[in-house]
Short mmCIF file of C-alpha atoms in Angstrom, two decimals:
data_model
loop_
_atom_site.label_atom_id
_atom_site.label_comp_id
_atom_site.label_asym_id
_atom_site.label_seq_id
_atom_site.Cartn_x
_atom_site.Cartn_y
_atom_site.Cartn_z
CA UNK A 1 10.21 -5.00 30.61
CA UNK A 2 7.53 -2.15 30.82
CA UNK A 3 4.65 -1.90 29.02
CA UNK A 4 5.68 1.05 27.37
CA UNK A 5 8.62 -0.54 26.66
CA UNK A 6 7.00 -3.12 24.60
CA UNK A 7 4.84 -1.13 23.19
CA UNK A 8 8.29 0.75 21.87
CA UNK A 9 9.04 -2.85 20.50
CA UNK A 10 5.77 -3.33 18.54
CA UNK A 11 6.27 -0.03 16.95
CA UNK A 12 9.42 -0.66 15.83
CA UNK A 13 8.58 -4.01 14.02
CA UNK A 14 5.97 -2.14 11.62
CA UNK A 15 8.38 -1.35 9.15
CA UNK A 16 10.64 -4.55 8.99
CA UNK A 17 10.90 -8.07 7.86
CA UNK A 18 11.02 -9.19 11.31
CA UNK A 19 7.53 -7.59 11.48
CA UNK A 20 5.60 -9.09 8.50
CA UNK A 21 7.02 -6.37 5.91
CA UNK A 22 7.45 -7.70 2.64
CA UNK A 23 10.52 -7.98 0.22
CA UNK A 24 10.17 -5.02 -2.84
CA UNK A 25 9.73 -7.65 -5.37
CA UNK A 26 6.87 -10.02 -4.04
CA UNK A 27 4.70 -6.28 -3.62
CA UNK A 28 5.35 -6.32 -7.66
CA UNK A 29 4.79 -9.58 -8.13
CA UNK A 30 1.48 -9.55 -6.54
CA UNK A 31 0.33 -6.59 -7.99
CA UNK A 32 1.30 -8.10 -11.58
CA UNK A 33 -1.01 -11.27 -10.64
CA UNK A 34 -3.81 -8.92 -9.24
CA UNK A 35 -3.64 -6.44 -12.53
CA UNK A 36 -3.83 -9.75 -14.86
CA UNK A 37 -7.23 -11.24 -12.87
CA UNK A 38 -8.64 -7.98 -12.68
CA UNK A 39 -7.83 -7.66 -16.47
CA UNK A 40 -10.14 -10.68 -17.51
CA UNK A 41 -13.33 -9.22 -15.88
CA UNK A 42 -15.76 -7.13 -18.28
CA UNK A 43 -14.37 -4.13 -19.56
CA UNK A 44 -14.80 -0.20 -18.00
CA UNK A 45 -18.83 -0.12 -16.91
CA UNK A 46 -19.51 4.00 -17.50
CA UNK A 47 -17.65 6.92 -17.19
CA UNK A 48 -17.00 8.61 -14.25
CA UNK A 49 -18.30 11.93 -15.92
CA UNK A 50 -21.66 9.90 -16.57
CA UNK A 51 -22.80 9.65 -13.11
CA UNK A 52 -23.39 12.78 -11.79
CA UNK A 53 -23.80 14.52 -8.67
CA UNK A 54 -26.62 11.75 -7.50
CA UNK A 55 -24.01 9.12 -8.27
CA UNK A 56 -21.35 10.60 -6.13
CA UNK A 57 -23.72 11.88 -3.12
CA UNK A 58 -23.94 8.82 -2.46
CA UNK A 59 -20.13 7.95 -1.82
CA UNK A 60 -20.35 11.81 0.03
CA UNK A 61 -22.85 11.92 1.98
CA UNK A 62 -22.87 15.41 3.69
CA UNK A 63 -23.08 13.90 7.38
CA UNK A 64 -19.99 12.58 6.48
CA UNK A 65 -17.85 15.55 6.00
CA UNK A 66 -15.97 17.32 8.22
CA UNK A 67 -15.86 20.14 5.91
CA UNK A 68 -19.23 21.72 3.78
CA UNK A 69 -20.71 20.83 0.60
CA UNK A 70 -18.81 23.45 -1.51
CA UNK A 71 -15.03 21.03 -0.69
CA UNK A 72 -17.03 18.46 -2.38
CA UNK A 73 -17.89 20.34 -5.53
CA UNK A 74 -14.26 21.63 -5.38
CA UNK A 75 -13.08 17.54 -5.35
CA UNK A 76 -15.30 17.11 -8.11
CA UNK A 77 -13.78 20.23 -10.14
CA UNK A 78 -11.02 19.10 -9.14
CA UNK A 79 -11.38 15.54 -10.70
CA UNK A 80 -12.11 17.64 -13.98
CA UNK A 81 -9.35 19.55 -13.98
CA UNK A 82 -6.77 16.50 -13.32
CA UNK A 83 -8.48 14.74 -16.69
CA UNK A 84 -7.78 17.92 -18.54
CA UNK A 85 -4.22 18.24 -17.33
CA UNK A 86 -3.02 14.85 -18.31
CA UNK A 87 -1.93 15.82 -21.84
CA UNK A 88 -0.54 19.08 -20.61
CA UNK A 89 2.80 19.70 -21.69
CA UNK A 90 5.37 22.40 -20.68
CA UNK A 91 4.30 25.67 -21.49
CA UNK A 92 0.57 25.07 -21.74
CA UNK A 93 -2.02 26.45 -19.25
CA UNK A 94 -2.45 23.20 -17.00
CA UNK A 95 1.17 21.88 -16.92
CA UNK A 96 1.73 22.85 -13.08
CA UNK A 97 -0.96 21.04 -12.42
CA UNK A 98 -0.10 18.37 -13.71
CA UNK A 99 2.69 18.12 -11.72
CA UNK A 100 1.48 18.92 -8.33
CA UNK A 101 -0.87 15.73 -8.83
CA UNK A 102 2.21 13.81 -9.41
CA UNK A 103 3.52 15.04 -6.75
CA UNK A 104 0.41 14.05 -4.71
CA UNK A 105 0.52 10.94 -5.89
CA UNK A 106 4.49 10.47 -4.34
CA UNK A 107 3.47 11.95 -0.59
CA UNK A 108 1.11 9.05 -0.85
CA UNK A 109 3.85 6.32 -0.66
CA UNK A 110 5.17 6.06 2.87
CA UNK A 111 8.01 3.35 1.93
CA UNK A 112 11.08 5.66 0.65
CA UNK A 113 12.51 2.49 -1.56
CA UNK A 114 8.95 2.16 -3.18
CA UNK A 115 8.84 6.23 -3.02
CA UNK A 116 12.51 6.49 -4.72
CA UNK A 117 11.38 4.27 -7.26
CA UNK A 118 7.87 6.85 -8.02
CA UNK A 119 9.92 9.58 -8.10
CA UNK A 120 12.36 8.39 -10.55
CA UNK A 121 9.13 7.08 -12.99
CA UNK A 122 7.73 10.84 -12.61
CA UNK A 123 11.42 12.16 -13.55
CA UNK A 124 10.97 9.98 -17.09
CA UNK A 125 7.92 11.29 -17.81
CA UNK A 126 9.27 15.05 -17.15
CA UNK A 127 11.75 13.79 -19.76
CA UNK A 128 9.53 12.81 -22.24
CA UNK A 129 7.55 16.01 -21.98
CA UNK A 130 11.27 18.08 -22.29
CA UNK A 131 11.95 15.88 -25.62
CA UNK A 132 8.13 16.97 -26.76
CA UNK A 133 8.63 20.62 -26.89
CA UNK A 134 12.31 20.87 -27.47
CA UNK A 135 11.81 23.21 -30.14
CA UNK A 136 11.28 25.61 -27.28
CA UNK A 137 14.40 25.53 -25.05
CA UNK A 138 12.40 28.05 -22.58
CA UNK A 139 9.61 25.15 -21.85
CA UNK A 140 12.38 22.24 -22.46
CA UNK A 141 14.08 23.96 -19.61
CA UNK A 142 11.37 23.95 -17.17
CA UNK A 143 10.60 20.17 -17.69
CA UNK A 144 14.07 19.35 -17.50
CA UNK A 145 14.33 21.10 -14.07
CA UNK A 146 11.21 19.10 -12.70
CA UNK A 147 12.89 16.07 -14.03
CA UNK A 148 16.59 17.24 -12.19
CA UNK A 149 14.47 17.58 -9.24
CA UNK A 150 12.72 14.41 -9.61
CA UNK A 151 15.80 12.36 -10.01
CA UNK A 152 17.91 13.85 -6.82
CA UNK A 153 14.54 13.42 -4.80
CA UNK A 154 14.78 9.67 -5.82
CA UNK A 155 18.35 9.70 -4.90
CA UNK A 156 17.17 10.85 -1.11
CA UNK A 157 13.99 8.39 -0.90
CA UNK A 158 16.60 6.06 -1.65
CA UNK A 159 18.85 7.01 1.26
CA UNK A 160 16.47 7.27 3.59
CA UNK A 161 15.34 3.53 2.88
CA UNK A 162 16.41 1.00 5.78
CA UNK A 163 15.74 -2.01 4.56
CA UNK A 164 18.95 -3.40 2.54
CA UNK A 165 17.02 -5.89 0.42
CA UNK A 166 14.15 -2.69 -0.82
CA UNK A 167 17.08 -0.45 -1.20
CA UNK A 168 19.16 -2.87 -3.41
CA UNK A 169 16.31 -3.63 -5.48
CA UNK A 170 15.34 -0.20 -5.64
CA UNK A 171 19.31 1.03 -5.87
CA UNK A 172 19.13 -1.92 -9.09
CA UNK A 173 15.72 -0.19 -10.22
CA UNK A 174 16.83 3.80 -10.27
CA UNK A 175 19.54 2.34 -11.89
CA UNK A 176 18.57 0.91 -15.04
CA UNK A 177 16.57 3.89 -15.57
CA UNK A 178 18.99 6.28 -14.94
CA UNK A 179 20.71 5.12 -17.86
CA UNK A 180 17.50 4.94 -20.42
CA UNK A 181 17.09 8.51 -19.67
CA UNK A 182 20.82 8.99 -20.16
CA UNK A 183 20.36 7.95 -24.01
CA UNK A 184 16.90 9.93 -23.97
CA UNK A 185 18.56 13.10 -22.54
CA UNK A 186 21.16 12.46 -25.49
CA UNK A 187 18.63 12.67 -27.87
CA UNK A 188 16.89 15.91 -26.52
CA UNK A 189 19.99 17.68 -25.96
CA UNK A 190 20.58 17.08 -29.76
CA UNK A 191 17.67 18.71 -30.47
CA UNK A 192 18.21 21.81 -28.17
CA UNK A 193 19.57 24.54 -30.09
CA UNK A 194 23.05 25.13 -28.29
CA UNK A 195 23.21 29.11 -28.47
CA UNK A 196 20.70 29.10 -26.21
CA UNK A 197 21.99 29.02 -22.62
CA UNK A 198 18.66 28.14 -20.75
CA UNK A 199 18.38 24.86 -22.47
CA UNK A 200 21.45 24.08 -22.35
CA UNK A 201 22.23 24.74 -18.41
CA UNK A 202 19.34 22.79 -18.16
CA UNK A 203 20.49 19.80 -19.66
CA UNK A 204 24.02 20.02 -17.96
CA UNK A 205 21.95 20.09 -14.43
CA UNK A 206 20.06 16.90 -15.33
CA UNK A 207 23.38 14.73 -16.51
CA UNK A 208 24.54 16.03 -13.87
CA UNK A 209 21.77 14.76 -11.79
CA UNK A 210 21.45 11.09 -13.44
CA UNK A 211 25.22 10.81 -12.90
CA UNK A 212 25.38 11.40 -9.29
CA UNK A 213 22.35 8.48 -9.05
CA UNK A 214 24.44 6.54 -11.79
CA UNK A 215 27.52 6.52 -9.40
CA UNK A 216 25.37 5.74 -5.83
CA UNK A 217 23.37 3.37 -7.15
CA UNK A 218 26.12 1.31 -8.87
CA UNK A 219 26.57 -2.57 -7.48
CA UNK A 220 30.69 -3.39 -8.20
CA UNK A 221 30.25 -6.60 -10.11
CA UNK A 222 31.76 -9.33 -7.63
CA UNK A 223 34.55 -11.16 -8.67
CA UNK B 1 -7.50 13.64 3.58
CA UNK B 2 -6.34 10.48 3.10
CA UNK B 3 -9.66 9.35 4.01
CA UNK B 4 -11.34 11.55 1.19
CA UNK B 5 -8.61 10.67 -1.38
CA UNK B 6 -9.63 6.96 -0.13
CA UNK B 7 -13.24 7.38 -1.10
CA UNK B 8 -12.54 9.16 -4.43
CA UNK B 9 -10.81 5.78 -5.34
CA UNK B 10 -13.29 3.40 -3.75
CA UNK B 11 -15.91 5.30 -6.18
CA UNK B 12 -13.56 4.87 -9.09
CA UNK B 13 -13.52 1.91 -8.68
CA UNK B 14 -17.15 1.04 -7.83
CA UNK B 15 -18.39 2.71 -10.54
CA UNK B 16 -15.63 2.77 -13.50
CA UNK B 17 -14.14 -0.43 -12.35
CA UNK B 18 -10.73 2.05 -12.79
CA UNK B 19 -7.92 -0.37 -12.15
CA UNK B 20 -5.52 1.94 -11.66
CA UNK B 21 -7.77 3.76 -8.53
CA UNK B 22 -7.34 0.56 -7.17
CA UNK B 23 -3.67 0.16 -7.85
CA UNK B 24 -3.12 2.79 -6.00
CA UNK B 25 -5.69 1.57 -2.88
CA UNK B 26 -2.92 -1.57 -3.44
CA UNK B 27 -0.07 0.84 -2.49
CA UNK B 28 -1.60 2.46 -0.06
CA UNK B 29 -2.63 -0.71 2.24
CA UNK B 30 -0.44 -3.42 0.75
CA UNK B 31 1.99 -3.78 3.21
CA UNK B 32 -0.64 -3.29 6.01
CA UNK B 33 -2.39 -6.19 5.18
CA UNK B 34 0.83 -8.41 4.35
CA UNK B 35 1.74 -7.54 7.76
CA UNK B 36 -1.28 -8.70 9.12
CA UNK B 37 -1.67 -11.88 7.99
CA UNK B 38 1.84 -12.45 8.39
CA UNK B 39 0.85 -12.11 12.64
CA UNK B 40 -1.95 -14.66 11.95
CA UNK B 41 -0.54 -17.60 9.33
CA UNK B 42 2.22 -19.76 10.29
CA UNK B 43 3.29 -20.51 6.76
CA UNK B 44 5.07 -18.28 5.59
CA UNK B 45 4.30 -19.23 1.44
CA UNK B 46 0.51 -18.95 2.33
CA UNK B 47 1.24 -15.11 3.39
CA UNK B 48 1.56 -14.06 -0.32
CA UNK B 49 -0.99 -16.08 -1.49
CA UNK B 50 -3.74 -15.00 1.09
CA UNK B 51 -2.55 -11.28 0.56
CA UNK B 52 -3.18 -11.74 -3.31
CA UNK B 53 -6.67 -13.50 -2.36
CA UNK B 54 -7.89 -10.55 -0.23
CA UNK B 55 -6.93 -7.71 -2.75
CA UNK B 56 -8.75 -9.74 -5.53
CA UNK B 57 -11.72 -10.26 -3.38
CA UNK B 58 -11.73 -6.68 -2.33
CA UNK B 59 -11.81 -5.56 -6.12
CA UNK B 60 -14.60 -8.42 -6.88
CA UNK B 61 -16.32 -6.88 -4.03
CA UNK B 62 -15.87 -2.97 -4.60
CA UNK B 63 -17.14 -3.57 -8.52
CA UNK B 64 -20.06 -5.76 -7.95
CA UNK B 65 -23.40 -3.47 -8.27
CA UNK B 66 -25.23 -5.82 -5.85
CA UNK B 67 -23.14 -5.27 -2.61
CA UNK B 68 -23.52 -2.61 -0.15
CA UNK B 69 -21.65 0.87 -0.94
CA UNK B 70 -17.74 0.53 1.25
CA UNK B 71 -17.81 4.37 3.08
CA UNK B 72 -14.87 3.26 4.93
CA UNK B 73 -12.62 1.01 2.63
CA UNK B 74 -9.67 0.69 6.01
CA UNK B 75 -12.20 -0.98 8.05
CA UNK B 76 -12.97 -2.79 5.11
CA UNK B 77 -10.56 -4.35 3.81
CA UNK B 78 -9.19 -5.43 7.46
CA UNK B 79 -12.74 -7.31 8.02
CA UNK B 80 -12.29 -9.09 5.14
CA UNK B 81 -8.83 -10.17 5.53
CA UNK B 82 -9.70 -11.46 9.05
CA UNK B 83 -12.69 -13.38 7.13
CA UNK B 84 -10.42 -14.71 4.53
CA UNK B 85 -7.74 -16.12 6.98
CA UNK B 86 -10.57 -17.57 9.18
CA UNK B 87 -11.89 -19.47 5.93
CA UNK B 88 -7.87 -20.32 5.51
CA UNK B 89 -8.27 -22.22 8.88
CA UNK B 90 -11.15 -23.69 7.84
CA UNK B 91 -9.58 -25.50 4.74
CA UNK B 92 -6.93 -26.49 7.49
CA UNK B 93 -9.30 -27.91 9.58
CA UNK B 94 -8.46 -25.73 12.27
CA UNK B 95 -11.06 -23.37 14.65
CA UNK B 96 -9.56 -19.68 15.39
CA UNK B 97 -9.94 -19.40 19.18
CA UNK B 98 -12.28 -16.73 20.33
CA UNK B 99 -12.47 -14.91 23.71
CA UNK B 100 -15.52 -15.01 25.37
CA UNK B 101 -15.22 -12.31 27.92
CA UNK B 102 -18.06 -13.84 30.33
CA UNK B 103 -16.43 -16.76 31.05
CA UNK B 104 -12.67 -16.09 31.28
CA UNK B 105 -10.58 -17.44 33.80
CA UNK B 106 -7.14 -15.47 33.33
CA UNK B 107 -5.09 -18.29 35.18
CA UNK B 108 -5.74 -20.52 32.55
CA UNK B 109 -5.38 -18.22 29.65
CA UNK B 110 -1.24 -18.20 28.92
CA UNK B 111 -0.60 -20.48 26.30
CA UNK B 112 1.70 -23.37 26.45
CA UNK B 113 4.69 -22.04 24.76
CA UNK B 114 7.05 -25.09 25.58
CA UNK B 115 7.79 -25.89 22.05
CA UNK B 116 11.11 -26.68 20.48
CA UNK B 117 11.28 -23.77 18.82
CA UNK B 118 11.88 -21.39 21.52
CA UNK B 119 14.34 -23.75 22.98
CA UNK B 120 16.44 -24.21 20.09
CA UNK B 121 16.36 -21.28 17.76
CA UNK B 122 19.12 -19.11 17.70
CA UNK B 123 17.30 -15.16 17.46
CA UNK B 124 19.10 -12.60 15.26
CA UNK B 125 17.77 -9.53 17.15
CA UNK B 126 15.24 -8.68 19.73
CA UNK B 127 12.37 -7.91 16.60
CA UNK B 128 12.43 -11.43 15.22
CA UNK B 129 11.85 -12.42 19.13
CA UNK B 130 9.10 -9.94 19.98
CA UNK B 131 7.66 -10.93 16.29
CA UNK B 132 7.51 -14.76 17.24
CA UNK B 133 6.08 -13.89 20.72
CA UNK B 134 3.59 -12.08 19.04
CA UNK B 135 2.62 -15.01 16.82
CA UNK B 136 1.50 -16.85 20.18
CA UNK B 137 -0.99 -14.83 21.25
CA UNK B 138 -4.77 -15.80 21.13
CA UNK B 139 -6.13 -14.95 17.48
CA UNK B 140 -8.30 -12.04 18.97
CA UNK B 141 -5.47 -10.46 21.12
CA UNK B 142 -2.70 -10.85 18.59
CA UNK B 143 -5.67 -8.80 16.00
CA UNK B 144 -6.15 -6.03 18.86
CA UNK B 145 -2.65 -5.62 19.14
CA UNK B 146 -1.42 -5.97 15.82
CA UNK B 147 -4.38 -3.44 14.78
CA UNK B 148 -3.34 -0.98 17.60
CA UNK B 149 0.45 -0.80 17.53
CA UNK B 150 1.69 -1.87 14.23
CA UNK B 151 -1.24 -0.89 11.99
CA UNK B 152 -1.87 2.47 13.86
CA UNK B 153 -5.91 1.83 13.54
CA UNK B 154 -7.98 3.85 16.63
CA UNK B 155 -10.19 1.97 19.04
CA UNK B 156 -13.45 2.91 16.54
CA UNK B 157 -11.72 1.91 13.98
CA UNK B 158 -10.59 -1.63 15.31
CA UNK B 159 -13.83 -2.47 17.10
CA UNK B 160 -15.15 -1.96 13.42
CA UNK B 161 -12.82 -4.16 12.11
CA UNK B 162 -13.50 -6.93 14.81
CA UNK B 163 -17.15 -6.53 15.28
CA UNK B 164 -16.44 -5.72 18.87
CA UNK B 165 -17.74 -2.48 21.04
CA UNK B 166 -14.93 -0.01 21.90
CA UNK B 167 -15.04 -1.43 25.49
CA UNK B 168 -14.00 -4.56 24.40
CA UNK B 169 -11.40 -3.91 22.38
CA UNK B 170 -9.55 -2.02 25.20
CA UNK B 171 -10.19 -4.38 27.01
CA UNK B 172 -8.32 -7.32 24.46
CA UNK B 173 -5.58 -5.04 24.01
CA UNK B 174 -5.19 -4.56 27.62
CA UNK B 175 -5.21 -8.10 28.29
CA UNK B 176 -2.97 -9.24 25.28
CA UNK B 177 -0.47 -6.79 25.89
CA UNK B 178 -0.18 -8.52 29.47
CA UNK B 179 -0.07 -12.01 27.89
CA UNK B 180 2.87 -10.88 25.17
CA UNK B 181 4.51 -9.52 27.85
CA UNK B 182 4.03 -12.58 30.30
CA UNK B 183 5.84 -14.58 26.74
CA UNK B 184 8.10 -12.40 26.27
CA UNK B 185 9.69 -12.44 29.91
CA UNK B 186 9.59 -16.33 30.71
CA UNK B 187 12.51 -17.45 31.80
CA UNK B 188 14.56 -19.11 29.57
CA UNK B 189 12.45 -18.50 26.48
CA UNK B 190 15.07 -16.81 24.68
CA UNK B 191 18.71 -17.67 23.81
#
């Protein structure tokens, strides 16, 4: 064997079991553990806001950056502008970004069971925001299509995943939520008035959507 | 970017002891760190639990006002799981052998790999053999090339982690990749 050729062999062990990668459920189960210790220490110290610039030069020092000062103050605008847009529903001024920071957030996860899973999470809280403002069908429409979206890029995460034990506890995940927002989208659709077309194409993309996860993602009971 | 998005979080958590800026530091390097201890501890139940033990002492670390500011939280959190598996051995009672590079005498460096276990067990593919060969290296060659090929780290960034100049750490990788391959190619080894 050549070198290269085992160095070929390493690389491909990085993202198996073989290789030290772990099962979907112990990642959970030691993040539950962690979240519960870290729980007992003392509660929040300060606000983020509170510390000012001398507080974050010195996580940023200048030397640092490969870019000038002024990306920094954009970060920290930035930072300001993601607090803000947390409430933001459909409609309002900082709803898109909102969404492109939860979209951030999913490039972030390399793993496409753990990423199928993310996406499907962001799709239910698209849903929630479509049942907030369903008295508009206009802005119910446009979260309903982020949460279509959402739900058939979970679908392909979860077909790109390799590893059969992540993608059947992922497949068992995407699953079990696809049918909460089934009764949710029930409930919204209820609430859309049905004369108007734009919510109500909508609404037929995304059972459309959960359906075609519904029907990949289903496990045949065995007999 | 990464690396920027990295610090934002190690602030976060620093100073607003944020939990969920360091859930998502979890994500980012779980399975990075679950691999590497999983190249360095034999039992396979103690994996978990060390994992869980370096992500708690990481946060313990990150929020406590006393301890040096973490600019680079990769190099980081790699130091301190090699600290936390070499206080494992301890409680085992067992030394983690170190390469001294003055004194090395490369004939007498390949490990005796005449165990049972290579004789007997049946592999299910070529990764669960390379894996186990792996295993068998010398602590501080199996960390270069873990670092290097699975974890993707630079040379700077793994003589960090190690303590090591950049010379050195070429040279361990160098040297363990000839050893892995001298383990994987002995006749007979596998079945």
């Amino acid at each position: 064997m050549t070198q290269n050729d085992l160095v070929k062999k390493l690389k491909e062990l990085r993202n198996t079991q073989e290789g030290g990668n772990p099962a979907a459920q112990e990642k959970e189960r030691v993040f539950r553990a962690l979240m519960l210790q870290i729980n007992q220490t003392q509660s929040p110290r300060q606000s983020i806001g509170s510390l000012g610039f001398v507080g974050l030069i010195r996580y940023f020092k200048p030397a640092q950056f490969i870019m000038p000062m002024a990306v920094f103050a954009l970060i920290v605008a930035a930072s300001s502008a993601f607090a803000a847009s947390r409430t933001a529903l459909p409609g309002q001024h900082l709803y898109g970004a909102k969404i492109a920071f939860d979209q951030t957030q999913v490039r972030f996860v390399s793993n496409p069971a753990e990423r199928a899973k993310v996406q499907m999470e962001m799709a239910g809280r698209r849903l929630e925001e479509a049942g907030q403002v369903s008295t508009s069908p206009e802005h119910t429409a446009q979260a309903l299509k982020h949460f279509s979206q959402g739900v058939k890029d979970a679908r392909e995460s979860l077909q790109e995943a390799g590893d059969p034990l992540q993608v059947e506890s992922a497949a068992a995940e995407l699953s079990k939520k696809a049918r909460q927002y089934e009764e949710t989208l029930l409930k919204t659709k209820q609430k859309v008035a049905p004369e108007r077309e734009v919510g109500v194409a909508a609404i037929k993309e995304a059972e459309e959507a959960l359906h075609e996860v519904t029907e990949a993602t289903d496990v045949p009971e065995h007999e | 970017m990464q690396r920027l998005r990295e610090k934002l979080l190690v602030f976060q958590v620093s100073e607003g002891r944020d939990p969920r800026a360091y859930g998502e530091l979890y994500n980012l390097y779980f399975e990075r760190i679950r691999r590497f201890i999983f190249f360095k501890v034999n039992v396979h139940e103690e994996v978990e639990d060390l994992t869980s033990q370096v992500f708690l002492k990481a946060w313990e670390y990150l929020i406590d006002l006393d301890q040096r500011r973490v600019q680079n939280f990769r190099a980081f959190i790699y130091q301190l799981t090699r600290n936390t598996v070499v206080d494992y051995y301890r409680r085992q009672g067992r030394a983690p052998e170190i390469i001294a590079f003055e004194d090395q005498a490369e004939e007498n460096e390949i490990p005796d790999y005449r165990q049972e276990f290579f004789l007997t067990q049946m592999y299910k593919s070529d990764r669960a053999y390379i894996a186990d060969c792996l295993k068998k290296l010398k602590e501080e060659y199996k960390d270069a090339v873990v670092l290097r090929y699975l974890e993707d780290l630079g040379i700077a960034e793994i003589a960090d982690v190690m303590g090591k100049s950049q010379g050195n750490v070429r040279v361990l990788i160098h040297r363990g990749l000839k050893e892995l391959r001298e383990i994987v190619e002995k006749p007979g080894q596998k079945i």
